[in-house]
Amino acid sequence: TVFPLGLSTPTLQWNGSAAGDVYRLHYQEANYTFDGYYTLAALPGKMNLAQARWDQITASNDAASAPDPLKFSLYRYDGISAYFDATETWTIAPASVNGAIYYWTTSGSGGLTRIQPGAGSVPTPLESGKCMGCHGVSADGTTLVASVETGEATYRSWVAYDLNGGPTVGTRRVDSNMFGANIAVNHNGKYVVFGDKDGTPPAASTSGLHFGDAVAGTEITGSGIDAFTMESWTDEYVDPAFSPGGTKLATVQADAYYGAWQKSELMVADFSETTKAFTGLKSLVRYDNAAFSASQWAIGYPSFTPDDNWLAFHVGDWGAGCHGSCNTSTADVSALYLINSAGGNPIKLDNLNDSSPNANDHNEAYEPTFNPVERGGYFWVVFTSERTWGNTLAGHGTSGDKRLWVAAIDKTIGTIDPSHPPF
């Protein structure tokens, strides 16, 4: 696992303990050694190193000039014998992953929420928990566009927000009064692509995608997005995503609307902000590619790396990463892949997908989104997963509960898996 700077101290978790066991936690790197001795008061085995100690360890790491892995070892004394229980080696990236993650959640009262990674960070809701599942954030961090389900003159109209660093998540810029789903906003927050089921407002179209002005809240015609042609087996264009450089748009052709598709194709087009035009739409990979598992064909949620050269996407049994009521009775599978934005063979991110020692946690990675800025020599991707988290969150596959995970991706990408196990 690769950790950036500025995070909360990782929670150490282990099994096979007895109350009253004494533990030695040993951290070792070139410029820092720490030993702590603790008595385990309650089961299961779990401990957080003091935040100040974790900050000292990571800040003293010399990863910027030379590889300096952080080695962690766990020792146990049961009152009779001492044991060497486990060791792990981690990489510390010499940069903080700044910014925020915006995500939709059903936790508590639900709604669109922001969390800023780091010690003491707490989730902050937007719009008092209104349903705002479809949303996008500009790469420069200035603009959020989301479809708002309740309280608008038009059902699920897309609304643009000016983001700020104050106590509120953002202030409304404009309500388009146009139905919007499958939201994408360009790198500087000026323009938006939004989906619309054929035959519903604002207008019937071939593609189901529309182009709009995120400042004025109006639709822009003549961009070429309506000229995207559908293949005979497809039904809609879904999951649009602009590249951080603002020159490309990825989207997915799907055989059904919303999250119900099971066969799809990843597409990419060029975009010119000057001419407000989309051109050169082409296919990158289809559902029936030999790299994908049999019947696991639903491509979804493309996201560009910060250099615009690669796309992450998930491939699952359902396009939305779950089906039906998405509850504890459903077991859904999905894995993340990379593909070059110019074309080529997809690369499965095995280290990200299947690094858990519990095989039941494998093939449960959904909905990737890259941080639009490279940090510390890595690209960083956030995704959701139903996998277990140590002994804190048990239950996998049919737990119905997705959590946010983050993984480092090597910024030099060839033909082999460039990913690392997530945290």
GROMACS .gro file of C-alpha atoms in nm:
model
  423
    1THR     CA    1   0.000   0.000   0.000
    2VAL     CA    2   0.112   0.355  -0.078
    3PHE     CA    3   0.005   0.624   0.169
    4PRO     CA    4   0.017   0.998   0.097
    5LEU     CA    5   0.091   1.258   0.362
    6GLY     CA    6  -0.178   1.431   0.561
    7LEU     CA    7  -0.406   1.136   0.636
    8SER     CA    8  -0.555   1.025   0.962
    9THR     CA    9  -0.338   0.762   1.130
   10PRO     CA   10  -0.426   0.419   0.984
   11THR     CA   11  -0.621   0.183   1.208
   12LEU     CA   12  -0.421  -0.131   1.285
   13GLN     CA   13  -0.643  -0.439   1.310
   14TRP     CA   14  -0.559  -0.802   1.387
   15ASN     CA   15  -0.719  -1.124   1.505
   16GLY     CA   16  -0.604  -1.403   1.737
   17SER     CA   17  -0.577  -1.189   2.051
   18ALA     CA   18  -0.675  -1.229   2.412
   19ALA     CA   19  -0.770  -0.945   2.642
   20GLY     CA   20  -0.469  -0.842   2.850
   21ASP     CA   21  -0.210  -0.929   2.584
   22VAL     CA   22   0.076  -0.681   2.561
   23TYR     CA   23   0.178  -0.557   2.219
   24ARG     CA   24   0.486  -0.391   2.079
   25LEU     CA   25   0.425  -0.176   1.771
   26HIS     CA   26   0.749  -0.115   1.583
   27TYR     CA   27   0.785   0.136   1.298
   28GLN     CA   28   1.119   0.153   1.117
   29GLU     CA   29   1.253   0.367   0.835
   30ALA     CA   30   1.586   0.532   0.754
   31ASN     CA   31   1.521   0.849   0.953
   32TYR     CA   32   1.281   0.740   1.225
   33THR     CA   33   1.221   0.450   1.463
   34PHE     CA   34   0.926   0.422   1.696
   35ASP     CA   35   0.838   0.155   1.954
   36GLY     CA   36   0.518   0.161   2.152
   37TYR     CA   37   0.401  -0.089   2.416
   38TYR     CA   38   0.031  -0.130   2.482
   39THR     CA   39  -0.201  -0.359   2.676
   40LEU     CA   40  -0.501  -0.480   2.481
   41ALA     CA   41  -0.804  -0.393   2.691
   42ALA     CA   42  -1.077  -0.540   2.469
   43LEU     CA   43  -1.127  -0.758   2.165
   44PRO     CA   44  -1.087  -0.763   1.873
   45GLY     CA   45  -0.728  -0.648   1.831
   46LYS     CA   46  -0.732  -0.288   1.716
   47MET     CA   47  -0.523   0.022   1.772
   48ASN     CA   48  -0.457   0.369   1.630
   49LEU     CA   49  -0.110   0.513   1.665
   50ALA     CA   50  -0.131   0.866   1.801
   51GLN     CA   51  -0.184   1.114   1.517
   52ALA     CA   52   0.121   1.319   1.616
   53ARG     CA   53   0.343   1.010   1.593
   54TRP     CA   54   0.205   0.912   1.252
   55ASP     CA   55   0.260   1.267   1.123
   56GLN     CA   56   0.620   1.260   1.251
   57ILE     CA   57   0.691   0.924   1.088
   58THR     CA   58   0.550   1.018   0.749
   59ALA     CA   59   0.698   1.370   0.749
   60SER     CA   60   1.048   1.235   0.817
   61ASN     CA   61   1.028   0.983   0.532
   62ASP     CA   62   1.285   1.050   0.259
   63ALA     CA   63   1.079   0.915  -0.031
   64ALA     CA   64   1.131   1.234  -0.233
   65SER     CA   65   1.503   1.165  -0.289
   66ALA     CA   66   1.528   0.788  -0.247
   67PRO     CA   67   1.301   0.488  -0.184
   68ASP     CA   68   1.251   0.471   0.191
   69PRO     CA   69   0.989   0.210   0.275
   70LEU     CA   70   0.824   0.219   0.614
   71LYS     CA   71   0.834  -0.122   0.782
   72PHE     CA   72   0.579  -0.205   1.047
   73SER     CA   73   0.612  -0.503   1.282
   74LEU     CA   74   0.372  -0.635   1.546
   75TYR     CA   75   0.494  -0.830   1.851
   76ARG     CA   76   0.274  -0.993   2.117
   77TYR     CA   77   0.332  -1.111   2.477
   78ASP     CA   78   0.060  -1.325   2.634
   79GLY     CA   79   0.208  -1.327   2.987
   80ILE     CA   80   0.414  -1.641   2.921
   81SER     CA   81   0.572  -1.617   2.577
   82ALA     CA   82   0.658  -1.346   2.328
   83TYR     CA   83   0.562  -1.380   1.961
   84PHE     CA   84   0.650  -1.205   1.636
   85ASP     CA   85   0.304  -1.180   1.482
   86ALA     CA   86   0.322  -0.985   1.157
   87THR     CA   87   0.514  -0.742   0.941
   88GLU     CA   88   0.418  -0.516   0.653
   89THR     CA   89   0.606  -0.270   0.436
   90TRP     CA   90   0.441   0.050   0.316
   91THR     CA   91   0.546   0.329   0.081
   92ILE     CA   92   0.500   0.692   0.185
   93ALA     CA   93   0.440   0.928  -0.107
   94PRO     CA   94   0.606   1.270  -0.048
   95ALA     CA   95   0.289   1.475  -0.101
   96SER     CA   96  -0.052   1.533   0.046
   97VAL     CA   97  -0.363   1.437  -0.149
   98ASN     CA   98  -0.532   1.774  -0.106
   99GLY     CA   99  -0.888   1.863  -0.198
  100ALA     CA  100  -1.213   1.684  -0.131
  101ILE     CA  101  -1.420   1.383  -0.233
  102TYR     CA  102  -1.784   1.441  -0.324
  103TYR     CA  103  -2.002   1.134  -0.300
  104TRP     CA  104  -2.366   1.031  -0.278
  105THR     CA  105  -2.463   0.832   0.029
  106THR     CA  106  -2.768   0.672   0.185
  107SER     CA  107  -2.608   0.683   0.530
  108GLY     CA  108  -2.811   0.871   0.790
  109SER     CA  109  -3.055   1.098   0.608
  110GLY     CA  110  -2.865   1.048   0.282
  111GLY     CA  111  -2.768   1.301   0.018
  112LEU     CA  112  -2.462   1.442  -0.157
  113THR     CA  113  -2.171   1.478   0.084
  114ARG     CA  114  -1.817   1.616   0.090
  115ILE     CA  115  -1.525   1.480   0.288
  116GLN     CA  116  -1.177   1.632   0.292
  117PRO     CA  117  -0.920   1.358   0.364
  118GLY     CA  118  -0.712   1.420   0.674
  119ALA     CA  119  -0.711   1.403   1.049
  120GLY     CA  120  -1.035   1.513   1.210
  121SER     CA  121  -1.225   1.544   0.883
  122VAL     CA  122  -1.599   1.487   0.903
  123PRO     CA  123  -1.850   1.447   0.617
  124THR     CA  124  -2.041   1.765   0.528
  125PRO     CA  125  -2.382   1.733   0.358
  126LEU     CA  126  -2.496   1.949   0.067
  127GLU     CA  127  -2.845   2.099   0.033
  128SER     CA  128  -2.971   1.950   0.360
  129GLY     CA  129  -2.970   1.595   0.230
  130LYS     CA  130  -3.166   1.643  -0.092
  131CYS     CA  131  -3.135   1.349  -0.332
  132MET     CA  132  -2.854   1.446  -0.571
  133GLY     CA  133  -2.712   1.117  -0.696
  134CYS     CA  134  -2.589   1.230  -1.040
  135HIS     CA  135  -2.311   1.487  -1.001
  136GLY     CA  136  -1.974   1.599  -1.133
  137VAL     CA  137  -1.696   1.828  -1.012
  138SER     CA  138  -1.469   2.038  -1.234
  139ALA     CA  139  -1.099   1.946  -1.233
  140ASP     CA  140  -1.007   2.293  -1.101
  141GLY     CA  141  -1.235   2.241  -0.800
  142THR     CA  142  -1.449   2.551  -0.860
  143THR     CA  143  -1.777   2.399  -0.974
  144LEU     CA  144  -2.012   2.117  -0.884
  145VAL     CA  145  -2.307   2.028  -1.106
  146ALA     CA  146  -2.573   1.791  -0.977
  147SER     CA  147  -2.925   1.682  -1.064
  148VAL     CA  148  -3.152   1.772  -0.773
  149GLU     CA  149  -3.449   1.544  -0.724
  150THR     CA  150  -3.661   1.744  -0.480
  151GLY     CA  151  -3.766   2.105  -0.448
  152GLU     CA  152  -3.695   2.214  -0.805
  153ALA     CA  153  -3.940   2.349  -1.061
  154THR     CA  154  -3.829   2.072  -1.298
  155TYR     CA  155  -3.789   1.721  -1.158
  156ARG     CA  156  -3.419   1.634  -1.136
  157SER     CA  157  -3.305   1.953  -1.305
  158TRP     CA  158  -2.929   2.005  -1.304
  159VAL     CA  159  -2.800   2.279  -1.077
  160ALA     CA  160  -2.452   2.438  -1.080
  161TYR     CA  161  -2.278   2.531  -0.754
  162ASP     CA  162  -1.980   2.756  -0.683
  163LEU     CA  163  -1.763   2.561  -0.440
  164ASN     CA  164  -1.591   2.724  -0.147
  165GLY     CA  165  -1.387   2.630   0.157
  166GLY     CA  166  -1.624   2.767   0.417
  167PRO     CA  167  -1.867   2.589   0.648
  168THR     CA  168  -2.108   2.515   0.362
  169VAL     CA  169  -2.030   2.289   0.071
  170GLY     CA  170  -2.124   2.538  -0.199
  171THR     CA  171  -2.358   2.816  -0.309
  172ARG     CA  172  -2.603   2.788  -0.596
  173ARG     CA  173  -2.494   2.949  -0.919
  174VAL     CA  174  -2.784   2.857  -1.145
  175ASP     CA  175  -3.076   2.613  -1.179
  176SER     CA  176  -3.110   2.503  -1.541
  177ASN     CA  177  -3.474   2.393  -1.506
  178MET     CA  178  -3.381   2.107  -1.742
  179PHE     CA  179  -3.396   1.741  -1.650
  180GLY     CA  180  -3.042   1.614  -1.611
  181ALA     CA  181  -2.881   1.280  -1.537
  182ASN     CA  182  -2.534   1.139  -1.606
  183ILE     CA  183  -2.364   1.468  -1.528
  184ALA     CA  184  -2.017   1.573  -1.648
  185VAL     CA  185  -1.863   1.918  -1.602
  186ASN     CA  186  -1.556   2.036  -1.791
  187HIS     CA  187  -1.220   2.119  -1.634
  188ASN     CA  188  -1.291   2.487  -1.556
  189GLY     CA  189  -1.659   2.458  -1.467
  190LYS     CA  190  -1.794   2.647  -1.768
  191TYR     CA  191  -1.972   2.368  -1.952
  192VAL     CA  192  -2.176   2.062  -1.866
  193VAL     CA  193  -2.285   1.745  -2.043
  194PHE     CA  194  -2.605   1.597  -1.911
  195GLY     CA  195  -2.811   1.294  -2.003
  196ASP     CA  196  -3.174   1.283  -2.090
  197LYS     CA  197  -3.392   0.983  -2.172
  198ASP     CA  198  -3.515   1.000  -2.533
  199GLY     CA  199  -3.838   1.192  -2.574
  200THR     CA  200  -3.830   1.376  -2.239
  201PRO     CA  201  -3.751   1.745  -2.176
  202PRO     CA  202  -3.563   1.945  -2.282
  203ALA     CA  203  -3.593   1.773  -2.621
  204ALA     CA  204  -3.598   1.434  -2.784
  205SER     CA  205  -3.261   1.334  -2.921
  206THR     CA  206  -3.076   1.044  -3.076
  207SER     CA  207  -2.800   1.021  -2.820
  208GLY     CA  208  -2.967   1.115  -2.496
  209LEU     CA  209  -2.674   1.350  -2.417
  210HIS     CA  210  -2.694   1.728  -2.422
  211PHE     CA  211  -2.446   2.012  -2.390
  212GLY     CA  212  -2.503   2.311  -2.164
  213ASP     CA  213  -2.362   2.635  -2.025
  214ALA     CA  214  -2.292   2.579  -1.653
  215VAL     CA  215  -2.281   2.955  -1.588
  216ALA     CA  216  -2.602   3.060  -1.764
  217GLY     CA  217  -2.791   2.733  -1.713
  218THR     CA  218  -2.888   2.708  -2.080
  219GLU     CA  219  -2.854   2.436  -2.345
  220ILE     CA  220  -2.600   2.486  -2.625
  221THR     CA  221  -2.702   2.345  -2.961
  222GLY     CA  222  -2.482   2.260  -3.258
  223SER     CA  223  -2.201   2.104  -3.052
  224GLY     CA  224  -2.212   1.776  -3.240
  225ILE     CA  225  -2.303   1.572  -2.933
  226ASP     CA  226  -2.645   1.499  -3.084
  227ALA     CA  227  -2.467   1.347  -3.385
  228PHE     CA  228  -2.323   1.062  -3.178
  229THR     CA  229  -2.462   0.755  -3.352
  230MET     CA  230  -2.589   0.449  -3.177
  231GLU     CA  231  -2.501   0.091  -3.265
  232SER     CA  232  -2.787  -0.150  -3.322
  233TRP     CA  233  -2.757  -0.320  -2.983
  234THR     CA  234  -2.734  -0.002  -2.778
  235ASP     CA  235  -3.000   0.216  -2.619
  236GLU     CA  236  -2.833   0.517  -2.460
  237TYR     CA  237  -2.517   0.714  -2.396
  238VAL     CA  238  -2.444   0.722  -2.022
  239ASP     CA  239  -2.168   0.810  -1.773
  240PRO     CA  240  -2.001   1.104  -1.952
  241ALA     CA  241  -1.670   1.232  -1.811
  242PHE     CA  242  -1.444   1.520  -1.921
  243SER     CA  243  -1.067   1.484  -1.905
  244PRO     CA  244  -0.880   1.707  -1.653
  245GLY     CA  245  -0.714   1.886  -1.945
  246GLY     CA  246  -1.055   1.965  -2.092
  247THR     CA  247  -0.984   1.823  -2.438
  248LYS     CA  248  -1.164   1.488  -2.425
  249LEU     CA  249  -1.501   1.343  -2.330
  250ALA     CA  250  -1.550   0.978  -2.242
  251THR     CA  251  -1.891   0.815  -2.240
  252VAL     CA  252  -2.047   0.470  -2.240
  253GLN     CA  253  -2.285   0.323  -2.496
  254ALA     CA  254  -2.521   0.096  -2.306
  255ASP     CA  255  -2.797  -0.149  -2.389
  256ALA     CA  256  -3.029   0.000  -2.128
  257TYR     CA  257  -3.081   0.329  -1.947
  258TYR     CA  258  -2.973   0.441  -1.600
  259GLY     CA  259  -2.791   0.164  -1.415
  260ALA     CA  260  -2.966  -0.135  -1.565
  261TRP     CA  261  -2.731  -0.203  -1.856
  262GLN     CA  262  -2.541  -0.531  -1.877
  263LYS     CA  263  -2.360  -0.479  -2.208
  264SER     CA  264  -2.178  -0.160  -2.297
  265GLU     CA  265  -1.892   0.000  -2.489
  266LEU     CA  266  -1.643   0.266  -2.379
  267MET     CA  267  -1.624   0.563  -2.618
  268VAL     CA  268  -1.408   0.877  -2.635
  269ALA     CA  269  -1.442   1.202  -2.832
  270ASP     CA  270  -1.235   1.516  -2.870
  271PHE     CA  271  -1.372   1.842  -2.728
  272SER     CA  272  -1.280   2.200  -2.820
  273GLU     CA  273  -1.373   2.467  -2.570
  274THR     CA  274  -1.306   2.732  -2.836
  275THR     CA  275  -1.555   2.596  -3.087
  276LYS     CA  276  -1.777   2.423  -2.829
  277ALA     CA  277  -1.768   2.111  -3.043
  278PHE     CA  278  -1.736   1.735  -2.994
  279THR     CA  279  -1.564   1.546  -3.277
  280GLY     CA  280  -1.398   1.215  -3.358
  281LEU     CA  281  -1.611   0.982  -3.146
  282LYS     CA  282  -1.449   0.637  -3.139
  283SER     CA  283  -1.470   0.310  -2.951
  284LEU     CA  284  -1.196   0.214  -2.705
  285VAL     CA  285  -1.324  -0.122  -2.582
  286ARG     CA  286  -1.643  -0.329  -2.607
  287TYR     CA  287  -1.815  -0.550  -2.353
  288ASP     CA  288  -1.702  -0.868  -2.532
  289ASN     CA  289  -1.327  -0.797  -2.503
  290ALA     CA  290  -1.130  -1.110  -2.413
  291ALA     CA  291  -0.983  -0.936  -2.105
  292PHE     CA  292  -1.321  -0.934  -1.931
  293SER     CA  293  -1.477  -1.223  -1.743
  294ALA     CA  294  -1.756  -1.415  -1.913
  295SER     CA  295  -2.093  -1.241  -1.866
  296GLN     CA  296  -1.926  -0.960  -1.665
  297TRP     CA  297  -1.973  -0.709  -1.943
  298ALA     CA  298  -2.118  -0.389  -1.798
  299ILE     CA  299  -1.862  -0.112  -1.855
  300GLY     CA  300  -1.926   0.203  -1.653
  301TYR     CA  301  -1.792   0.511  -1.472
  302PRO     CA  302  -1.494   0.613  -1.690
  303SER     CA  303  -1.247   0.858  -1.534
  304PHE     CA  304  -0.934   1.012  -1.688
  305THR     CA  305  -0.589   1.018  -1.530
  306PRO     CA  306  -0.451   1.369  -1.464
  307ASP     CA  307  -0.248   1.361  -1.787
  308ASP     CA  308  -0.556   1.272  -1.999
  309ASN     CA  309  -0.372   0.967  -2.136
  310TRP     CA  310  -0.554   0.685  -1.954
  311LEU     CA  311  -0.903   0.596  -1.842
  312ALA     CA  312  -1.011   0.390  -1.544
  313PHE     CA  313  -1.349   0.219  -1.563
  314HIS     CA  314  -1.536  -0.060  -1.393
  315VAL     CA  315  -1.661  -0.380  -1.553
  316GLY     CA  316  -1.935  -0.555  -1.359
  317ASP     CA  317  -2.247  -0.759  -1.395
  318TRP     CA  318  -2.452  -0.436  -1.383
  319GLY     CA  319  -2.365  -0.089  -1.508
  320ALA     CA  320  -2.439   0.088  -1.181
  321GLY     CA  321  -2.238  -0.160  -0.974
  322CYS     CA  322  -2.558  -0.303  -0.824
  323HIS     CA  323  -2.902  -0.405  -0.941
  324GLY     CA  324  -3.253  -0.438  -0.810
  325SER     CA  325  -3.290  -0.263  -0.477
  326CYS     CA  326  -2.911  -0.266  -0.417
  327ASN     CA  327  -2.964  -0.402  -0.069
  328THR     CA  328  -2.813  -0.673   0.148
  329SER     CA  329  -2.978  -0.949  -0.054
  330THR     CA  330  -2.785  -0.872  -0.374
  331ALA     CA  331  -2.429  -0.980  -0.448
  332ASP     CA  332  -2.276  -0.775  -0.730
  333VAL     CA  333  -1.933  -0.811  -0.886
  334SER     CA  334  -1.710  -0.555  -1.056
  335ALA     CA  335  -1.340  -0.496  -1.123
  336LEU     CA  336  -1.146  -0.187  -1.229
  337TYR     CA  337  -0.942  -0.161  -1.548
  338LEU     CA  338  -0.724   0.097  -1.726
  339ILE     CA  339  -0.707   0.166  -2.098
  340ASN     CA  340  -0.510   0.422  -2.298
  341SER     CA  341  -0.731   0.706  -2.423
  342ALA     CA  342  -0.583   0.654  -2.772
  343GLY     CA  343  -0.678   0.285  -2.770
  344GLY     CA  344  -0.514  -0.047  -2.690
  345ASN     CA  345  -0.568  -0.341  -2.459
  346PRO     CA  346  -0.732  -0.295  -2.119
  347ILE     CA  347  -0.516  -0.355  -1.810
  348LYS     CA  348  -0.684  -0.516  -1.511
  349LEU     CA  349  -0.587  -0.353  -1.180
  350ASP     CA  350  -0.532  -0.675  -0.988
  351ASN     CA  351  -0.343  -0.517  -0.697
  352LEU     CA  352  -0.632  -0.278  -0.642
  353ASN     CA  353  -0.911  -0.527  -0.708
  354ASP     CA  354  -0.788  -0.843  -0.540
  355SER     CA  355  -0.516  -0.762  -0.286
  356SER     CA  356  -0.730  -0.863   0.011
  357PRO     CA  357  -0.616  -1.191   0.172
  358ASN     CA  358  -0.986  -1.283   0.185
  359ALA     CA  359  -1.081  -1.418  -0.159
  360ASN     CA  360  -1.445  -1.331  -0.093
  361ASP     CA  361  -1.347  -0.964  -0.110
  362HIS     CA  362  -1.217  -0.993  -0.466
  363ASN     CA  363  -1.397  -0.854  -0.770
  364GLU     CA  364  -1.583  -0.594  -0.564
  365ALA     CA  365  -1.449  -0.260  -0.690
  366TYR     CA  366  -1.686  -0.005  -0.840
  367GLU     CA  367  -1.717   0.355  -0.964
  368PRO     CA  368  -1.359   0.491  -0.999
  369THR     CA  369  -1.278   0.863  -1.000
  370PHE     CA  370  -0.926   1.003  -1.030
  371ASN     CA  371  -0.793   1.297  -0.838
  372PRO     CA  372  -0.736   1.536  -1.132
  373VAL     CA  373  -0.387   1.627  -1.005
  374GLU     CA  374  -0.084   1.398  -0.977
  375ARG     CA  375   0.056   1.396  -0.623
  376GLY     CA  376   0.389   1.263  -0.502
  377GLY     CA  377   0.467   1.072  -0.819
  378TYR     CA  378   0.134   0.885  -0.829
  379PHE     CA  379  -0.214   0.913  -0.969
  380TRP     CA  380  -0.479   0.862  -0.699
  381VAL     CA  381  -0.814   0.697  -0.761
  382VAL     CA  382  -1.110   0.678  -0.524
  383PHE     CA  383  -1.361   0.396  -0.570
  384THR     CA  384  -1.629   0.215  -0.375
  385SER     CA  385  -1.620  -0.143  -0.252
  386GLU     CA  386  -1.821  -0.383  -0.038
  387ARG     CA  387  -1.504  -0.560   0.078
  388THR     CA  388  -1.436  -0.608   0.448
  389TRP     CA  389  -1.221  -0.363   0.640
  390GLY     CA  390  -1.018  -0.559   0.894
  391ASN     CA  391  -1.233  -0.657   1.191
  392THR     CA  392  -1.418  -0.324   1.194
  393LEU     CA  393  -1.649  -0.373   0.899
  394ALA     CA  394  -1.722  -0.738   0.840
  395GLY     CA  395  -1.944  -0.884   0.574
  396HIS     CA  396  -1.868  -0.878   0.206
  397GLY     CA  397  -2.044  -0.940  -0.123
  398THR     CA  398  -2.395  -0.911   0.013
  399SER     CA  399  -2.327  -0.654   0.283
  400GLY     CA  400  -2.503  -0.389   0.075
  401ASP     CA  401  -2.267  -0.130   0.222
  402LYS     CA  402  -2.011   0.042   0.001
  403ARG     CA  403  -1.723   0.233   0.150
  404LEU     CA  404  -1.478   0.478  -0.008
  405TRP     CA  405  -1.132   0.336  -0.082
  406VAL     CA  406  -0.829   0.510  -0.233
  407ALA     CA  407  -0.542   0.354  -0.427
  408ALA     CA  408  -0.217   0.483  -0.577
  409ILE     CA  409  -0.152   0.423  -0.948
  410ASP     CA  410   0.203   0.450  -1.086
  411LYS     CA  411   0.206   0.749  -1.322
  412THR     CA  412   0.429   0.566  -1.570
  413ILE     CA  413   0.196   0.306  -1.718
  414GLY     CA  414   0.304   0.032  -1.955
  415THR     CA  415   0.139  -0.303  -2.014
  416ILE     CA  416   0.137  -0.443  -1.659
  417ASP     CA  417  -0.075  -0.359  -1.357
  418PRO     CA  418   0.039  -0.018  -1.220
  419SER     CA  419  -0.193  -0.019  -0.918
  420HIS     CA  420  -0.125  -0.066  -0.546
  421PRO     CA  421  -0.343  -0.211  -0.270
  422PRO     CA  422  -0.590   0.051  -0.144
  423PHE     CA  423  -0.663   0.206   0.192
   0.00000   0.00000   0.00000
